[in-house]
Amino acid sequence: MAEKIYDTVIIGSGPAGYTAALYASRANLDTLVFQGFESGGQLMLTSDVENYPGYRDGVVGPDMMDDFEAQAARFGAEMRPDNVERVDFLTRPFRLWAEDEEEPVLAKSVIIATGAKARWLGLEGEQRLMGRGVSGCATCDGFFFKDKKVAVVGGGDTAMEEALVLSKYAGEVVLIHRRDQFRASKIMLARARNNPKITFITDTVVEDVLGETSVEGVRTKNLKTGDVEDLAVDGFFAAIGHEPATSLFKGLVDMDAEGYVIQREHTMTSVPGVFAAGDVSDKRYRQAVTAAGDGCRAAIDAERWLDEQGEADHAEDPGVWVAEKDQEPAGSWTEDREASAPTL
C-alpha cells in the first residue's frame, strides 16, 4: 500500500494556521494541521478579543480559536494535536516527524505557521495573571485600561511603542527599565519622554506582579540602592521583544537575523513548496487579523504552486470563483493575476 501524501501540511494552529487550513481544505486540498501541544497559539492566553471583525460583542480568545478550528475541520482539514519534532525539506515529498514517532508524514507542500511569542520576565505573578491584566500587546489590550495606571517593562523601541500606544487609553503609563541608558532609537525615546502621560523609573527591575484575580501592582527593586517598593498599577505589559518559534527550521529556510522566516516570493520561503504565514514572518503587526490574512495568502499560494507542478488537478483555486477558474488558463507563478472575487 502506497504511503499517503498530503497536498499540504500546516504546522501551527493560531489564526494563520487555522485560516490556511480553512482555505486549503475548502479548495479540496488534502490538508493536515499539526496543532501542537499549545493548540490555538497566543490567543489561548487572551481573555477578551474586541478587535477581530465579526465578533461585535467581542470574544474570549480560546472560544475564538475553537471557532477557527471547527470551521477548518468542517471542510475536511485533519487535526493532529502533536508537535513536529523534525522536518526534511531537501527533497519532495517533504517529510515531517511528529514528536516520538519514527515514521514521517509526507507532504507535497508545507505552510509554516508556528507564530511568535512575547518574551516574558518569568515571574510567578506574570504567568498567574496572564490575560487578567498581564499582556504583551498594547495594541490588542490597551483599550481595557482606559484612564487606568499601567506599567511597561523594557528599554528598546518595543517598550517605547507599547508605552505610546497605551498613553492613548491609560491615565498614566510607568515605564520601568533596569538601566539608566536605553536601547531605543533617539526618536522613539524622545517621543516617550515628551509624552506627559509617560513617566520613567530607571535602574529598577520588576521582581513580581501582584494581585489575586487581577493585576493590582508590581514589586520593584532599585539596583543601585537595593530598595524594594510595591507600585500600584492596574496593568502590566512586558515589552522586551518577541521570539519567533522557528528553531525547528533553522538552516532549512532563509531567516533574518532575529529568526523570522523570510517570505521570498509572496508567502513562499527560500524552499519552493514551503510557505510561511503569520507572526513567524511578521515582526511589525502581530495581530490576529493580519495573521489570518497571511494564512489565506499562504493557502492560495500553495494551491497555485501545486497547480503549476501538475499536482492539484483535483483542487480548486481558493482565491477565485470556480466558474472563472474554468474559463481562464492557469498563469505562471510569477505573473500577477487579475484580482477576482474571493471565496467567502
PDB file of N, CA and C in Angstrom, residues 10-97:
ATOM      1  N   ILE A  10       0.159  21.822   7.456  1.00  0.00           N
ATOM      2  CA  ILE A  10       0.292  23.119   8.128  1.00  0.00           C
ATOM      3  C   ILE A  10       0.832  22.872   9.526  1.00  0.00           C
ATOM      4  N   ILE A  11       1.897  23.572   9.868  1.00  0.00           N
ATOM      5  CA  ILE A  11       2.499  23.447  11.191  1.00  0.00           C
ATOM      6  C   ILE A  11       2.118  24.684  11.993  1.00  0.00           C
ATOM      7  N   GLY A  12       1.239  24.500  12.964  1.00  0.00           N
ATOM      8  CA  GLY A  12       0.791  25.626  13.780  1.00  0.00           C
ATOM      9  C   GLY A  12      -0.710  25.798  13.714  1.00  0.00           C
ATOM     10  N   SER A  13      -1.294  26.293  14.812  1.00  0.00           N
ATOM     11  CA  SER A  13      -2.746  26.327  14.880  1.00  0.00           C
ATOM     12  C   SER A  13      -3.292  27.622  15.480  1.00  0.00           C
ATOM     13  N   GLY A  14      -2.610  28.727  15.241  1.00  0.00           N
ATOM     14  CA  GLY A  14      -3.177  30.018  15.593  1.00  0.00           C
ATOM     15  C   GLY A  14      -4.054  30.514  14.452  1.00  0.00           C
ATOM     16  N   PRO A  15      -4.350  31.801  14.407  1.00  0.00           N
ATOM     17  CA  PRO A  15      -5.171  32.343  13.322  1.00  0.00           C
ATOM     18  C   PRO A  15      -4.601  32.068  11.934  1.00  0.00           C
ATOM     19  N   ALA A  16      -3.280  32.117  11.793  1.00  0.00           N
ATOM     20  CA  ALA A  16      -2.665  31.856  10.482  1.00  0.00           C
ATOM     21  C   ALA A  16      -2.838  30.398  10.087  1.00  0.00           C
ATOM     22  N   GLY A  17      -2.530  29.485  10.985  1.00  0.00           N
ATOM     23  CA  GLY A  17      -2.611  28.069  10.671  1.00  0.00           C
ATOM     24  C   GLY A  17      -4.025  27.609  10.382  1.00  0.00           C
ATOM     25  N   TYR A  18      -4.976  28.017  11.214  1.00  0.00           N
ATOM     26  CA  TYR A  18      -6.359  27.596  11.011  1.00  0.00           C
ATOM     27  C   TYR A  18      -6.965  28.221   9.747  1.00  0.00           C
ATOM     28  N   THR A  19      -6.615  29.471   9.457  1.00  0.00           N
ATOM     29  CA  THR A  19      -7.142  30.091   8.244  1.00  0.00           C
ATOM     30  C   THR A  19      -6.554  29.426   7.006  1.00  0.00           C
ATOM     31  N   ALA A  20      -5.271  29.106   7.043  1.00  0.00           N
ATOM     32  CA  ALA A  20      -4.668  28.363   5.934  1.00  0.00           C
ATOM     33  C   ALA A  20      -5.363  27.023   5.750  1.00  0.00           C
ATOM     34  N   ALA A  21      -5.683  26.363   6.862  1.00  0.00           N
ATOM     35  CA  ALA A  21      -6.371  25.071   6.785  1.00  0.00           C
ATOM     36  C   ALA A  21      -7.764  25.221   6.188  1.00  0.00           C
ATOM     37  N   LEU A  22      -8.452  26.280   6.568  1.00  0.00           N
ATOM     38  CA  LEU A  22      -9.789  26.543   6.026  1.00  0.00           C
ATOM     39  C   LEU A  22      -9.740  26.722   4.518  1.00  0.00           C
ATOM     40  N   TYR A  23      -8.854  27.574   4.051  1.00  0.00           N
ATOM     41  CA  TYR A  23      -8.773  27.851   2.616  1.00  0.00           C
ATOM     42  C   TYR A  23      -8.266  26.643   1.836  1.00  0.00           C
ATOM     43  N   ALA A  24      -7.290  25.944   2.397  1.00  0.00           N
ATOM     44  CA  ALA A  24      -6.731  24.790   1.687  1.00  0.00           C
ATOM     45  C   ALA A  24      -7.746  23.652   1.589  1.00  0.00           C
ATOM     46  N   SER A  25      -8.398  23.331   2.703  1.00  0.00           N
ATOM     47  CA  SER A  25      -9.347  22.215   2.686  1.00  0.00           C
ATOM     48  C   SER A  25     -10.579  22.557   1.863  1.00  0.00           C
ATOM     49  N   ARG A  26     -11.025  23.802   1.896  1.00  0.00           N
ATOM     50  CA  ARG A  26     -12.187  24.203   1.097  1.00  0.00           C
ATOM     51  C   ARG A  26     -11.861  24.182  -0.395  1.00  0.00           C
ATOM     52  N   ALA A  27     -10.565  24.306  -0.714  1.00  0.00           N
ATOM     53  CA  ALA A  27     -10.134  24.219  -2.113  1.00  0.00           C
ATOM     54  C   ALA A  27      -9.920  22.769  -2.550  1.00  0.00           C
ATOM     55  N   ASN A  28     -10.313  21.839  -1.686  1.00  0.00           N
ATOM     56  CA  ASN A  28     -10.239  20.402  -1.990  1.00  0.00           C
ATOM     57  C   ASN A  28      -8.820  19.860  -1.911  1.00  0.00           C
ATOM     58  N   LEU A  29      -7.939  20.546  -1.199  1.00  0.00           N
ATOM     59  CA  LEU A  29      -6.605  20.010  -0.939  1.00  0.00           C
ATOM     60  C   LEU A  29      -6.669  19.096   0.279  1.00  0.00           C
ATOM     61  N   ASP A  30      -5.992  17.985   0.202  1.00  0.00           N
ATOM     62  CA  ASP A  30      -5.911  17.059   1.336  1.00  0.00           C
ATOM     63  C   ASP A  30      -4.990  17.696   2.369  1.00  0.00           C
ATOM     64  N   THR A  31      -5.567  18.141   3.495  1.00  0.00           N
ATOM     65  CA  THR A  31      -4.875  19.039   4.420  1.00  0.00           C
ATOM     66  C   THR A  31      -4.748  18.434   5.809  1.00  0.00           C
ATOM     67  N   LEU A  32      -3.551  18.520   6.364  1.00  0.00           N
ATOM     68  CA  LEU A  32      -3.288  18.098   7.734  1.00  0.00           C
ATOM     69  C   LEU A  32      -2.744  19.284   8.515  1.00  0.00           C
ATOM     70  N   VAL A  33      -3.248  19.470   9.734  1.00  0.00           N
ATOM     71  CA  VAL A  33      -2.753  20.518  10.622  1.00  0.00           C
ATOM     72  C   VAL A  33      -2.094  19.880  11.835  1.00  0.00           C
ATOM     73  N   PHE A  34      -0.808  20.147  12.037  1.00  0.00           N
ATOM     74  CA  PHE A  34      -0.155  19.815  13.296  1.00  0.00           C
ATOM     75  C   PHE A  34      -0.419  20.979  14.248  1.00  0.00           C
ATOM     76  N   GLN A  35      -1.364  20.778  15.162  1.00  0.00           N
ATOM     77  CA  GLN A  35      -1.775  21.867  16.040  1.00  0.00           C
ATOM     78  C   GLN A  35      -0.734  22.191  17.105  1.00  0.00           C
ATOM     79  N   GLY A  36       0.050  21.206  17.488  1.00  0.00           N
ATOM     80  CA  GLY A  36       0.991  21.400  18.582  1.00  0.00           C
ATOM     81  C   GLY A  36       0.304  21.218  19.922  1.00  0.00           C
ATOM     82  N   PHE A  37       1.094  21.037  20.955  1.00  0.00           N
ATOM     83  CA  PHE A  37       0.541  20.833  22.294  1.00  0.00           C
ATOM     84  C   PHE A  37      -0.090  22.111  22.841  1.00  0.00           C
ATOM     85  N   GLU A  38       0.304  23.267  22.311  1.00  0.00           N
ATOM     86  CA  GLU A  38      -0.299  24.537  22.718  1.00  0.00           C
ATOM     87  C   GLU A  38      -1.236  24.994  21.604  1.00  0.00           C
ATOM     88  N   SER A  39      -2.233  24.167  21.332  1.00  0.00           N
ATOM     89  CA  SER A  39      -3.172  24.441  20.242  1.00  0.00           C
ATOM     90  C   SER A  39      -3.855  25.785  20.418  1.00  0.00           C
ATOM     91  N   GLY A  40      -3.946  26.536  19.308  1.00  0.00           N
ATOM     92  CA  GLY A  40      -4.617  27.831  19.342  1.00  0.00           C
ATOM     93  C   GLY A  40      -3.689  29.021  19.436  1.00  0.00           C
ATOM     94  N   GLY A  41      -2.423  28.784  19.757  1.00  0.00           N
ATOM     95  CA  GLY A  41      -1.451  29.871  19.774  1.00  0.00           C
ATOM     96  C   GLY A  41      -1.650  30.849  20.917  1.00  0.00           C
ATOM     97  N   GLN A  42      -1.158  32.065  20.722  1.00  0.00           N
ATOM     98  CA  GLN A  42      -1.163  33.071  21.776  1.00  0.00           C
ATOM     99  C   GLN A  42      -2.565  33.522  22.178  1.00  0.00           C
ATOM    100  N   LEU A  43      -3.539  33.371  21.287  1.00  0.00           N
ATOM    101  CA  LEU A  43      -4.890  33.789  21.640  1.00  0.00           C
ATOM    102  C   LEU A  43      -5.495  32.925  22.741  1.00  0.00           C
ATOM    103  N   MET A  44      -4.927  31.763  22.992  1.00  0.00           N
ATOM    104  CA  MET A  44      -5.402  30.935  24.096  1.00  0.00           C
ATOM    105  C   MET A  44      -5.099  31.593  25.442  1.00  0.00           C
ATOM    106  N   LEU A  45      -4.208  32.583  25.445  1.00  0.00           N
ATOM    107  CA  LEU A  45      -3.853  33.302  26.674  1.00  0.00           C
ATOM    108  C   LEU A  45      -4.569  34.638  26.779  1.00  0.00           C
ATOM    109  N   THR A  46      -5.444  34.931  25.827  1.00  0.00           N
ATOM    110  CA  THR A  46      -6.114  36.228  25.766  1.00  0.00           C
ATOM    111  C   THR A  46      -7.538  36.109  26.285  1.00  0.00           C
ATOM    112  N   SER A  47      -7.883  36.977  27.238  1.00  0.00           N
ATOM    113  CA  SER A  47      -9.223  36.906  27.811  1.00  0.00           C
ATOM    114  C   SER A  47     -10.267  37.439  26.847  1.00  0.00           C
ATOM    115  N   ASP A  48     -10.141  38.682  26.442  1.00  0.00           N
ATOM    116  CA  ASP A  48     -11.149  39.302  25.568  1.00  0.00           C
ATOM    117  C   ASP A  48     -10.495  39.807  24.287  1.00  0.00           C
ATOM    118  N   VAL A  49     -11.106  39.465  23.158  1.00  0.00           N
ATOM    119  CA  VAL A  49     -10.668  39.964  21.851  1.00  0.00           C
ATOM    120  C   VAL A  49     -11.798  40.835  21.308  1.00  0.00           C
ATOM    121  N   GLU A  50     -11.528  42.113  21.136  1.00  0.00           N
ATOM    122  CA  GLU A  50     -12.570  43.034  20.698  1.00  0.00           C
ATOM    123  C   GLU A  50     -12.268  43.675  19.347  1.00  0.00           C
ATOM    124  N   ASN A  51     -11.127  43.327  18.756  1.00  0.00           N
ATOM    125  CA  ASN A  51     -10.738  43.995  17.509  1.00  0.00           C
ATOM    126  C   ASN A  51     -10.636  43.023  16.345  1.00  0.00           C
ATOM    127  N   TYR A  52     -11.358  41.887  16.433  1.00  0.00           N
ATOM    128  CA  TYR A  52     -11.407  40.974  15.296  1.00  0.00           C
ATOM    129  C   TYR A  52     -12.773  41.106  14.641  1.00  0.00           C
ATOM    130  N   PRO A  53     -12.825  41.368  13.329  1.00  0.00           N
ATOM    131  CA  PRO A  53     -14.113  41.576  12.656  1.00  0.00           C
ATOM    132  C   PRO A  53     -15.046  40.375  12.810  1.00  0.00           C
ATOM    133  N   GLY A  54     -16.326  40.679  12.944  1.00  0.00           N
ATOM    134  CA  GLY A  54     -17.339  39.631  13.007  1.00  0.00           C
ATOM    135  C   GLY A  54     -17.816  39.306  14.398  1.00  0.00           C
ATOM    136  N   TYR A  55     -17.034  39.687  15.409  1.00  0.00           N
ATOM    137  CA  TYR A  55     -17.446  39.474  16.793  1.00  0.00           C
ATOM    138  C   TYR A  55     -17.818  40.833  17.391  1.00  0.00           C
ATOM    139  N   ARG A  56     -19.022  41.261  17.141  1.00  0.00           N
ATOM    140  CA  ARG A  56     -19.382  42.641  17.512  1.00  0.00           C
ATOM    141  C   ARG A  56     -19.403  42.856  19.023  1.00  0.00           C
ATOM    142  N   ASP A  57     -19.606  41.794  19.806  1.00  0.00           N
ATOM    143  CA  ASP A  57     -19.598  41.917  21.258  1.00  0.00           C
ATOM    144  C   ASP A  57     -18.287  41.424  21.864  1.00  0.00           C
ATOM    145  N   GLY A  58     -17.298  41.196  21.013  1.00  0.00           N
ATOM    146  CA  GLY A  58     -16.040  40.640  21.480  1.00  0.00           C
ATOM    147  C   GLY A  58     -16.149  39.141  21.677  1.00  0.00           C
ATOM    148  N   VAL A  59     -15.021  38.506  21.950  1.00  0.00           N
ATOM    149  CA  VAL A  59     -14.994  37.058  22.116  1.00  0.00           C
ATOM    150  C   VAL A  59     -13.793  36.696  22.991  1.00  0.00           C
ATOM    151  N   VAL A  60     -13.951  35.662  23.772  1.00  0.00           N
ATOM    152  CA  VAL A  60     -12.829  35.149  24.561  1.00  0.00           C
ATOM    153  C   VAL A  60     -11.873  34.416  23.624  1.00  0.00           C
ATOM    154  N   GLY A  61     -10.573  34.636  23.791  1.00  0.00           N
ATOM    155  CA  GLY A  61      -9.581  34.070  22.883  1.00  0.00           C
ATOM    156  C   GLY A  61      -9.732  32.582  22.623  1.00  0.00           C
ATOM    157  N   PRO A  62      -9.828  31.737  23.669  1.00  0.00           N
ATOM    158  CA  PRO A  62      -9.985  30.299  23.425  1.00  0.00           C
ATOM    159  C   PRO A  62     -11.251  29.947  22.640  1.00  0.00           C
ATOM    160  N   ASP A  63     -12.348  30.669  22.900  1.00  0.00           N
ATOM    161  CA  ASP A  63     -13.583  30.412  22.144  1.00  0.00           C
ATOM    162  C   ASP A  63     -13.401  30.765  20.672  1.00  0.00           C
ATOM    163  N   MET A  64     -12.679  31.833  20.432  1.00  0.00           N
ATOM    164  CA  MET A  64     -12.416  32.251  19.058  1.00  0.00           C
ATOM    165  C   MET A  64     -11.615  31.178  18.319  1.00  0.00           C
ATOM    166  N   MET A  65     -10.611  30.618  18.982  1.00  0.00           N
ATOM    167  CA  MET A  65      -9.806  29.577  18.347  1.00  0.00           C
ATOM    168  C   MET A  65     -10.601  28.289  18.149  1.00  0.00           C
ATOM    169  N   ASP A  66     -11.531  28.011  19.049  1.00  0.00           N
ATOM    170  CA  ASP A  66     -12.421  26.857  18.839  1.00  0.00           C
ATOM    171  C   ASP A  66     -13.249  27.049  17.568  1.00  0.00           C
ATOM    172  N   ASP A  67     -13.725  28.280  17.345  1.00  0.00           N
ATOM    173  CA  ASP A  67     -14.489  28.576  16.127  1.00  0.00           C
ATOM    174  C   ASP A  67     -13.629  28.398  14.887  1.00  0.00           C
ATOM    175  N   PHE A  68     -12.387  28.889  14.951  1.00  0.00           N
ATOM    176  CA  PHE A  68     -11.470  28.754  13.816  1.00  0.00           C
ATOM    177  C   PHE A  68     -11.245  27.276  13.491  1.00  0.00           C
ATOM    178  N   GLU A  69     -10.983  26.485  14.526  1.00  0.00           N
ATOM    179  CA  GLU A  69     -10.705  25.062  14.316  1.00  0.00           C
ATOM    180  C   GLU A  69     -11.917  24.356  13.716  1.00  0.00           C
ATOM    181  N   ALA A  70     -13.100  24.619  14.279  1.00  0.00           N
ATOM    182  CA  ALA A  70     -14.312  23.951  13.805  1.00  0.00           C
ATOM    183  C   ALA A  70     -14.613  24.307  12.355  1.00  0.00           C
ATOM    184  N   GLN A  71     -14.370  25.553  11.981  1.00  0.00           N
ATOM    185  CA  GLN A  71     -14.650  25.963  10.604  1.00  0.00           C
ATOM    186  C   GLN A  71     -13.714  25.273   9.620  1.00  0.00           C
ATOM    187  N   ALA A  72     -12.441  25.149   9.987  1.00  0.00           N
ATOM    188  CA  ALA A  72     -11.490  24.454   9.107  1.00  0.00           C
ATOM    189  C   ALA A  72     -11.813  22.959   9.036  1.00  0.00           C
ATOM    190  N   ALA A  73     -12.165  22.359  10.181  1.00  0.00           N
ATOM    191  CA  ALA A  73     -12.479  20.930  10.215  1.00  0.00           C
ATOM    192  C   ALA A  73     -13.748  20.625   9.418  1.00  0.00           C
ATOM    193  N   ARG A  74     -14.647  21.591   9.345  1.00  0.00           N
ATOM    194  CA  ARG A  74     -15.898  21.402   8.605  1.00  0.00           C
ATOM    195  C   ARG A  74     -15.644  21.039   7.149  1.00  0.00           C
ATOM    196  N   PHE A  75     -14.554  21.559   6.588  1.00  0.00           N
ATOM    197  CA  PHE A  75     -14.245  21.302   5.179  1.00  0.00           C
ATOM    198  C   PHE A  75     -13.234  20.178   5.002  1.00  0.00           C
ATOM    199  N   GLY A  76     -12.980  19.447   6.067  1.00  0.00           N
ATOM    200  CA  GLY A  76     -12.187  18.239   5.927  1.00  0.00           C
ATOM    201  C   GLY A  76     -10.751  18.316   6.387  1.00  0.00           C
ATOM    202  N   ALA A  77     -10.306  19.463   6.920  1.00  0.00           N
ATOM    203  CA  ALA A  77      -8.927  19.547   7.409  1.00  0.00           C
ATOM    204  C   ALA A  77      -8.752  18.583   8.576  1.00  0.00           C
ATOM    205  N   GLU A  78      -7.704  17.784   8.514  1.00  0.00           N
ATOM    206  CA  GLU A  78      -7.409  16.818   9.570  1.00  0.00           C
ATOM    207  C   GLU A  78      -6.556  17.488  10.635  1.00  0.00           C
ATOM    208  N   MET A  79      -6.937  17.296  11.901  1.00  0.00           N
ATOM    209  CA  MET A  79      -6.229  17.921  13.013  1.00  0.00           C
ATOM    210  C   MET A  79      -5.459  16.885  13.813  1.00  0.00           C
ATOM    211  N   ARG A  80      -4.191  17.207  14.112  1.00  0.00           N
ATOM    212  CA  ARG A  80      -3.398  16.356  14.991  1.00  0.00           C
ATOM    213  C   ARG A  80      -2.802  17.208  16.102  1.00  0.00           C
ATOM    214  N   PRO A  81      -3.104  16.911  17.377  1.00  0.00           N
ATOM    215  CA  PRO A  81      -2.601  17.715  18.491  1.00  0.00           C
ATOM    216  C   PRO A  81      -1.174  17.343  18.872  1.00  0.00           C
ATOM    217  N   ASP A  82      -0.300  17.311  17.884  1.00  0.00           N
ATOM    218  CA  ASP A  82       1.085  16.894  18.107  1.00  0.00           C
ATOM    219  C   ASP A  82       2.045  18.010  17.725  1.00  0.00           C
ATOM    220  N   ASN A  83       3.196  18.003  18.376  1.00  0.00           N
ATOM    221  CA  ASN A  83       4.289  18.874  17.959  1.00  0.00           C
ATOM    222  C   ASN A  83       5.083  18.194  16.848  1.00  0.00           C
ATOM    223  N   VAL A  84       5.613  18.986  15.936  1.00  0.00           N
ATOM    224  CA  VAL A  84       6.537  18.465  14.933  1.00  0.00           C
ATOM    225  C   VAL A  84       7.938  18.575  15.501  1.00  0.00           C
ATOM    226  N   GLU A  85       8.650  17.465  15.476  1.00  0.00           N
ATOM    227  CA  GLU A  85       9.976  17.396  16.091  1.00  0.00           C
ATOM    228  C   GLU A  85      11.100  17.620  15.091  1.00  0.00           C
ATOM    229  N   ARG A  86      10.853  17.225  13.834  1.00  0.00           N
ATOM    230  CA  ARG A  86      11.910  17.311  12.818  1.00  0.00           C
ATOM    231  C   ARG A  86      11.274  17.387  11.447  1.00  0.00           C
ATOM    232  N   VAL A  87      11.921  18.106  10.522  1.00  0.00           N
ATOM    233  CA  VAL A  87      11.432  18.203   9.150  1.00  0.00           C
ATOM    234  C   VAL A  87      12.581  18.006   8.177  1.00  0.00           C
ATOM    235  N   ASP A  88      12.260  17.567   6.979  1.00  0.00           N
ATOM    236  CA  ASP A  88      13.234  17.410   5.900  1.00  0.00           C
ATOM    237  C   ASP A  88      12.661  18.086   4.668  1.00  0.00           C
ATOM    238  N   PHE A  89      13.256  19.234   4.303  1.00  0.00           N
ATOM    239  CA  PHE A  89      12.805  19.992   3.148  1.00  0.00           C
ATOM    240  C   PHE A  89      13.742  19.834   1.944  1.00  0.00           C
ATOM    241  N   LEU A  90      14.681  18.886   2.022  1.00  0.00           N
ATOM    242  CA  LEU A  90      15.667  18.752   0.954  1.00  0.00           C
ATOM    243  C   LEU A  90      15.082  18.123  -0.304  1.00  0.00           C
ATOM    244  N   THR A  91      14.150  17.203  -0.142  1.00  0.00           N
ATOM    245  CA  THR A  91      13.539  16.547  -1.294  1.00  0.00           C
ATOM    246  C   THR A  91      12.030  16.511  -1.103  1.00  0.00           C
ATOM    247  N   ARG A  92      11.324  16.346  -2.222  1.00  0.00           N
ATOM    248  CA  ARG A  92       9.879  16.190  -2.166  1.00  0.00           C
ATOM    249  C   ARG A  92       9.509  14.742  -2.469  1.00  0.00           C
ATOM    250  N   PRO A  93       8.457  14.216  -1.832  1.00  0.00           N
ATOM    251  CA  PRO A  93       7.629  14.940  -0.878  1.00  0.00           C
ATOM    252  C   PRO A  93       8.401  15.273   0.400  1.00  0.00           C
ATOM    253  N   PHE A  94       8.026  16.409   0.997  1.00  0.00           N
ATOM    254  CA  PHE A  94       8.657  16.807   2.246  1.00  0.00           C
ATOM    255  C   PHE A  94       8.279  15.814   3.339  1.00  0.00           C
ATOM    256  N   ARG A  95       9.171  15.690   4.308  1.00  0.00           N
ATOM    257  CA  ARG A  95       8.936  14.753   5.397  1.00  0.00           C
ATOM    258  C   ARG A  95       8.917  15.500   6.726  1.00  0.00           C
ATOM    259  N   LEU A  96       7.930  15.141   7.563  1.00  0.00           N
ATOM    260  CA  LEU A  96       7.763  15.765   8.865  1.00  0.00           C
ATOM    261  C   LEU A  96       7.542  14.672   9.910  1.00  0.00           C
ATOM    262  N   TRP A  97       8.289  14.743  11.007  1.00  0.00           N
ATOM    263  CA  TRP A  97       8.176  13.760  12.066  1.00  0.00           C
ATOM    264  C   TRP A  97       7.481  14.368  13.278  1.00  0.00           C
TER     265      TRP A  97
END
